[in-house]
Structures are given as C-alpha cells and as structure tokens.
XYZ file of C-alpha atoms in Angstrom:
364
model
C -3.740 -23.873 -14.357
C -4.326 -20.396 -15.778
C -2.448 -17.212 -16.427
C -3.028 -14.431 -13.916
C -3.829 -11.238 -15.819
C -1.710 -8.097 -15.686
C -1.510 -6.491 -12.280
C -2.577 -3.102 -10.916
C -0.486 -2.334 -7.848
C -3.161 -0.354 -6.030
C -0.852 0.978 -3.320
C 2.908 1.386 -3.412
C 5.714 3.909 -3.126
C 8.551 4.859 -5.422
C 11.995 3.266 -5.461
C 15.323 4.654 -4.289
C 17.471 6.488 -6.816
C 20.757 5.716 -5.047
C 23.109 2.742 -4.999
C 22.826 0.611 -1.866
C 25.383 -1.252 0.184
C 24.599 -4.609 1.743
C 23.677 -3.179 5.141
C 21.389 -0.507 3.728
C 19.719 -2.984 1.408
C 19.105 -5.385 4.283
C 17.565 -2.603 6.366
C 14.920 -2.095 3.680
C 13.915 -5.734 3.990
C 13.014 -5.292 7.664
C 9.566 -4.367 8.931
C 10.308 -3.551 12.552
C 11.605 -0.526 14.402
C 15.248 -1.456 14.699
C 18.102 -3.636 13.501
C 17.963 -7.431 13.326
C 19.015 -9.524 16.280
C 22.789 -9.685 16.809
C 24.477 -12.074 14.429
C 21.466 -12.217 12.082
C 20.291 -10.405 8.971
C 16.950 -9.350 7.509
C 17.754 -11.637 4.589
C 16.881 -14.428 7.036
C 13.166 -13.692 6.746
C 10.427 -14.847 4.413
C 10.843 -11.567 2.512
C 14.593 -11.981 2.243
C 14.291 -15.543 0.958
C 11.642 -14.428 -1.560
C 13.976 -11.714 -2.872
C 16.710 -14.309 -3.368
C 14.252 -16.660 -5.110
C 12.613 -14.272 -7.574
C 14.975 -11.369 -8.226
C 18.383 -12.800 -9.217
C 17.090 -14.323 -12.510
C 15.871 -10.877 -13.586
C 19.460 -9.645 -13.248
C 21.034 -12.666 -14.960
C 21.860 -14.722 -11.873
C 20.682 -18.074 -10.540
C 17.886 -18.190 -7.927
C 18.972 -18.187 -4.278
C 22.421 -16.807 -5.006
C 24.226 -15.322 -1.963
C 23.167 -11.782 -1.025
C 26.662 -10.370 -1.543
C 26.780 -11.719 -5.096
C 23.322 -10.366 -5.840
C 24.247 -6.882 -4.572
C 27.489 -6.950 -6.588
C 25.506 -7.688 -9.765
C 23.060 -4.934 -8.873
C 25.910 -2.413 -8.553
C 27.473 -3.681 -11.781
C 24.263 -2.924 -13.705
C 23.702 0.381 -11.920
C 20.668 1.459 -9.960
C 18.744 2.688 -13.015
C 19.210 -0.410 -15.171
C 18.673 -2.812 -12.266
C 15.477 -0.977 -11.353
C 14.209 -1.153 -14.924
C 14.847 -4.887 -15.196
C 13.184 -5.598 -11.889
C 10.093 -3.436 -12.410
C 9.581 -4.638 -15.980
C 9.975 -8.226 -14.844
C 7.410 -7.904 -12.074
C 4.321 -8.300 -14.273
C 2.820 -5.079 -12.862
C 1.499 -2.796 -15.570
C -0.068 -0.014 -13.468
C 1.234 1.550 -10.270
C -0.754 3.757 -7.873
C 1.984 5.652 -6.055
C 1.732 7.296 -2.629
C 3.830 10.448 -3.088
C 3.810 11.384 0.591
C 7.092 9.710 1.430
C 10.763 10.636 1.210
C 12.167 12.914 -1.489
C 14.718 10.312 -2.609
C 11.993 8.022 -3.979
C 10.863 8.105 -7.587
C 7.497 9.683 -8.395
C 4.727 8.367 -10.650
C 6.263 9.633 -13.903
C 9.624 8.023 -13.156
C 7.915 4.794 -12.105
C 5.945 4.696 -15.349
C 9.064 5.256 -17.429
C 11.195 2.710 -15.584
C 8.469 0.061 -15.600
C 7.286 0.852 -19.125
C 3.757 0.998 -17.741
C 1.244 3.397 -16.216
C 1.478 5.212 -12.897
C -0.954 7.472 -11.036
C -0.639 9.567 -7.910
C -2.145 8.885 -4.497
C -2.078 12.079 -2.396
C -1.219 11.760 1.286
C -3.539 13.997 3.281
C -1.206 14.766 6.180
C 1.654 15.894 3.932
C -0.735 18.078 1.959
C -1.917 19.742 5.186
C 1.674 20.317 6.318
C 2.555 21.928 2.993
C -0.484 24.204 3.260
C 0.469 25.160 6.824
C 3.956 26.160 5.664
C 2.460 28.796 3.339
C -0.560 29.994 5.354
C -0.218 32.898 7.770
C -3.466 32.642 9.723
C -5.903 30.025 10.925
C -8.537 31.259 8.483
C -6.182 31.147 5.503
C -4.907 27.715 6.529
C -8.394 26.211 6.668
C -9.513 27.868 3.429
C -6.325 26.891 1.608
C -6.566 23.335 2.948
C -10.078 22.853 1.589
C -9.011 24.329 -1.755
C -5.875 22.163 -1.930
C -7.787 18.933 -1.250
C -10.328 19.908 -3.919
C -7.534 20.644 -6.421
C -5.704 17.406 -5.598
C -8.896 15.402 -6.143
C -8.958 16.525 -9.775
C -5.610 14.883 -10.545
C -5.076 12.075 -8.064
C -6.764 8.679 -8.161
C -7.133 8.512 -4.363
C -6.263 10.027 -1.020
C -4.410 8.134 1.664
C -4.150 8.846 5.375
C -1.600 7.819 7.977
C -3.789 8.885 10.883
C -3.476 5.338 12.192
C 0.309 5.732 12.263
C 0.376 9.308 13.564
C -2.254 8.958 16.279
C -3.798 5.511 16.091
C -7.202 5.019 14.553
C -8.979 5.295 17.907
C -10.446 8.595 16.709
C -13.981 9.852 17.061
C -15.521 8.668 13.772
C -17.718 11.757 13.445
C -16.631 14.918 11.607
C -15.477 17.639 14.030
C -17.461 20.875 14.258
C -16.194 24.180 12.792
C -15.309 25.651 16.190
C -13.461 22.522 17.197
C -11.479 22.595 13.934
C -10.562 26.281 14.280
C -9.386 25.775 17.856
C -7.261 22.765 16.935
C -5.764 24.601 13.941
C -4.885 27.600 16.111
C -3.127 25.428 18.699
C -1.263 23.399 16.079
C -0.097 26.378 14.041
C 0.979 28.325 17.142
C 3.217 25.535 18.405
C 4.471 24.236 15.074
C 7.846 24.720 13.468
C 7.995 24.840 9.648
C 7.823 21.266 8.374
C 6.361 19.949 11.634
C 4.245 16.806 11.415
C 0.479 16.876 11.853
C -0.579 14.708 14.786
C -3.548 16.629 16.199
C -6.518 14.203 16.330
C -9.122 16.862 15.511
C -7.274 17.997 12.388
C -6.654 14.391 11.364
C -10.414 13.765 11.567
C -11.095 16.990 9.676
C -8.781 15.866 6.885
C -10.488 12.485 6.644
C -13.883 14.088 6.264
C -12.698 16.622 3.670
C -11.407 13.661 1.694
C -14.687 11.781 2.112
C -16.531 14.812 0.730
C -14.286 14.825 -2.357
C -15.688 11.494 -3.552
C -12.227 10.103 -4.263
C -11.414 6.698 -2.716
C -9.896 7.049 0.743
C -7.153 4.647 1.826
C -6.571 4.112 5.560
C -3.389 2.542 6.883
C -3.660 0.347 9.951
C -2.371 -2.979 11.241
C 1.255 -4.082 11.707
C 2.391 -1.900 14.640
C -1.020 -0.302 15.256
C -3.058 -2.328 17.777
C -6.303 -0.554 16.894
C -9.490 -2.330 17.859
C -11.240 -3.151 14.558
C -14.492 -1.945 16.133
C -13.122 1.597 15.773
C -12.718 1.090 12.044
C -16.234 -0.317 11.932
C -17.599 2.903 13.412
C -15.836 5.022 10.779
C -17.091 2.653 8.065
C -20.613 2.988 9.438
C -20.341 6.793 9.559
C -19.191 7.001 5.920
C -21.677 4.474 4.519
C -23.913 5.793 1.766
C -21.844 8.925 1.110
C -20.432 7.720 -2.215
C -16.797 7.371 -1.141
C -15.044 4.007 -1.129
C -12.769 3.224 1.831
C -9.791 0.925 1.279
C -8.146 -0.602 4.370
C -4.391 -0.887 3.843
C -1.801 -3.090 5.510
C -4.169 -4.944 7.848
C -1.763 -7.840 8.473
C -1.577 -9.471 11.016
C -5.179 -8.359 11.628
C -6.178 -9.259 8.088
C -9.218 -11.269 9.132
C -10.704 -8.098 10.617
C -9.993 -6.237 7.378
C -11.657 -8.927 5.298
C -14.632 -9.028 7.671
C -15.200 -5.270 7.407
C -15.058 -5.540 3.614
C -17.767 -8.195 3.835
C -20.016 -6.117 6.119
C -19.841 -2.671 4.485
C -20.545 -2.234 0.748
C -18.108 0.685 0.367
C -15.186 -0.933 2.241
C -12.414 -2.843 0.451
C -9.502 -4.917 1.759
C -5.945 -4.543 0.498
C -3.770 -7.646 0.294
C -0.734 -5.401 0.580
C 2.784 -6.419 1.616
C 1.453 -9.278 3.751
C 2.135 -11.786 0.969
C 5.777 -10.674 0.704
C 6.137 -10.886 4.480
C 4.762 -14.406 4.629
C 6.743 -15.613 1.600
C 6.421 -19.366 1.175
C 3.267 -19.261 3.324
C 1.544 -16.665 1.108
C -1.015 -19.125 -0.273
C -2.320 -19.837 3.217
C -2.691 -16.132 3.941
C -4.501 -15.486 0.669
C -6.902 -18.328 1.420
C -7.764 -16.646 4.730
C -8.675 -13.419 2.912
C -10.856 -15.422 0.525
C -12.646 -17.117 3.430
C -14.182 -13.863 4.641
C -14.280 -11.132 1.998
C -16.406 -11.125 -1.139
C -14.034 -11.728 -4.006
C -14.794 -8.374 -5.626
C -13.739 -6.544 -2.445
C -10.092 -7.674 -2.476
C -7.332 -5.621 -4.098
C -3.791 -6.640 -5.007
C -0.954 -4.372 -3.993
C 2.683 -4.715 -3.024
C 2.910 -1.810 -0.574
C 6.538 -1.737 -1.764
C 8.802 1.126 -0.800
C 12.412 1.837 -1.686
C 13.452 -1.463 -3.265
C 12.135 -2.501 -6.701
C 12.742 -6.031 -5.436
C 9.712 -5.624 -3.168
C 7.502 -4.947 -6.194
C 8.840 -8.136 -7.753
C 8.333 -10.417 -4.761
C 4.902 -8.940 -4.000
C 3.744 -9.616 -7.543
C 5.393 -13.033 -7.948
C 4.151 -14.331 -4.599
C 0.640 -13.076 -5.348
C 0.582 -14.887 -8.684
C 1.975 -18.052 -7.164
C -0.407 -17.990 -4.188
C -3.424 -17.274 -6.363
C -2.538 -20.114 -8.709
C -2.093 -22.563 -5.840
C -5.270 -21.649 -3.965
C -7.619 -21.366 -6.921
C -5.956 -24.254 -8.723
C -6.595 -26.536 -5.773
C -10.237 -25.503 -5.633
C -10.663 -26.131 -9.359
C -8.951 -29.517 -9.083
C -11.282 -30.463 -6.211
C -14.319 -29.489 -8.285
C -15.300 -26.729 -5.847
C -14.790 -24.054 -8.521
C -14.994 -24.067 -12.295
C -11.974 -22.935 -14.265
C -13.983 -20.064 -15.726
C -14.959 -18.786 -12.282
C -11.363 -19.048 -11.071
C -10.140 -16.990 -14.020
C -12.839 -14.372 -13.449
C -12.000 -13.999 -9.745
C -8.275 -13.824 -10.555
C -8.931 -10.906 -12.912
C -11.007 -9.118 -10.251
C -8.340 -9.269 -7.565
C -5.370 -8.684 -9.856
C -6.663 -5.594 -11.610
C -10.385 -5.444 -12.366
C -11.608 -4.208 -8.990
C -8.843 -1.615 -8.758
C -9.706 -0.300 -12.211
C -13.338 0.041 -11.163
C -12.703 1.620 -7.739
C -10.116 4.107 -8.982
C -11.724 4.857 -12.352
C -8.750 3.636 -14.362
C -10.686 2.295 -17.330
C -10.148 -1.038 -19.049
C -6.583 -2.320 -18.982
C-alpha cells in the first residue's frame, strides 16, 4: 500500500558484544523470570518464530531455518559483523538508548556506528543516583550532587527513564516529597547501603521523578508486564505533572496496553509506547496495533522495540511494526474509512515524527 518511513526507536538498549551459544541466545528471547518449561525452548514463542522469519535472510539464510543453523551462521560471521548486518537491515535510522543496563551492552556511539545511523542517550535516574551515592560522603553532599548531576545529564541526554515501577511498583504517592522527608530517606538509605547497592526507597524514587520533571526533559516510566499496578495510580501522577511542561512517556504497558492508550488520550502530556509488545505478539501484532489505535490519538503513539541484548530483537520489532501498520492502515484505506494520504501521514507520525518532536531530534 505505502512505504513506512524510516524509524526512530524511541526506547531500546544496546546489544551484547559477546558470542552466544544456543542456550544463552534462547534465554534472551524469554520474557519471564525463569527457564522455559521442561522439554521446550523460548524459540517456541511468537518472538522466537519472528526471529526465524525475519533475521536469517539478513545473514544469507532462508527464512525459518532451524535455530542451530542460524546460530552457526551467526558465529561464522562473528558477533560484530552479524550485529552490523542485523541492525542495518532493521530499517531503524535513529536509536534512543537507555544506558542504565549492563556493562556488556553497547552504548549509543557503538550503536550508531554499527547501525550506520544516529543514536542518543536516555539516562536512567536510579543508576545516576546510585553513582552519585558512591562518591558522596554525607546526606547534604549526596542531595546537592544528585540535583547537579540530573541538571548536567539533562544537557546531553534526550530523556530520562525511571524503573521505579520495577524497583518498588508504581503505587507511589504522586506528590513530590518534602525536603525533610527526602533528607530522612537519604540518611537511612546511605547508612544501610553497600557501595553499588540498588535504590529502592520509595521517597527517593519519588524525589528523583520530580527532579526529572523539573528538568523539562521527557520522562519515561516503565510499567506493565510483571507490574500489576492499578492504572489509576499512573493517572494520579499524570494529573500531578500536567501543565508543568514535561512530557511523560509510558513504556512497556503490555498486557495493560489499553490503559496506556487511554491515559495518552486523557492527558495532553502523556504518550504511549508501542514497545516490545509487537515482537511478543508476533503474527498477532496487527491486532495489537489496532487496539492501540482504537484508544489513543494517533499523534500520541511512539514506535520502539524495547530491544535488549540481541540485535535480532531490533529487527523483529521493526519488521513486525511495519507489517502490522501496513495491514491495519491498508485495510482501512481499502474499506474507504481512511484516505491513502491520511494513512501515510499517520504512519510517519508513529514511526518517527512524534518521537522527533517529543525528544527534539529535528527533521529526519
């Protein structure tokens, strides 16, 4: 029907620098908290089938080839060359990379070079706070250095992201904590913390969110999947941040994606991320995308892969998005519900245009 424009992956991670065996590769296809059921493999999922459909041709193999053959070809090419072929074949031209994950993942500069595209950093608030705590001797210096570090990060990053929903659940008081409350929480956390210890204190998590809101940079919130947060809690935070000039992007809402889309419809500054849900649903991705489009204004939806570790996940996220978008919008054009021009305009919004506007990336 029409060509989907180039893609801005508005939330992803880097890829692994190391060679992978079959078992390790399969583990990266999973989305749960453990191994697959006995006698099964994570290749036997919608994501696994999508990898076998879309990735082998980029490495010179036929679609749906056996996993062992695909991994052998991957090792034959080497992790660097295989990664280049996969990323460059994805159709993604710009990557917004959360750098708050493992050290063995590539950063924005490496992603840009491998993909022959652009890459920008998303700063994870909790990791930033932990790094500040490691170098601050007192409560006062920690809080002062934290505010300064967030301000400095805002000058170079395109967004902040928070995993408060993973660390504590998003059932947090939506209001900013008071100064005394913050100092007390910082004192307790620092006193009981070992170097490198994770930040889970709910008061400090709230404090971080509100420092980020004050920066004016877009704030990404992870929720959904294994977090059973009541969407009403997110609504209260959206209501509290309305009118302050900071956009809030809700990440990884699947399987609660209808709530995400609804919040994007209700609050002008809230956006919904399509995320890895399309890769997880595979051959059913068009149905999922149609559900997003039922509820959210079209200019409030953002493409991303949410990929981490495997360049294959960038590929399947992008290919399934293009395929799903073509099927859904193509059907509506064929039925006369939409004009072709409107379908092309909406496709550009979701694929890249809205992300470029929200994150200040300029014209692609």
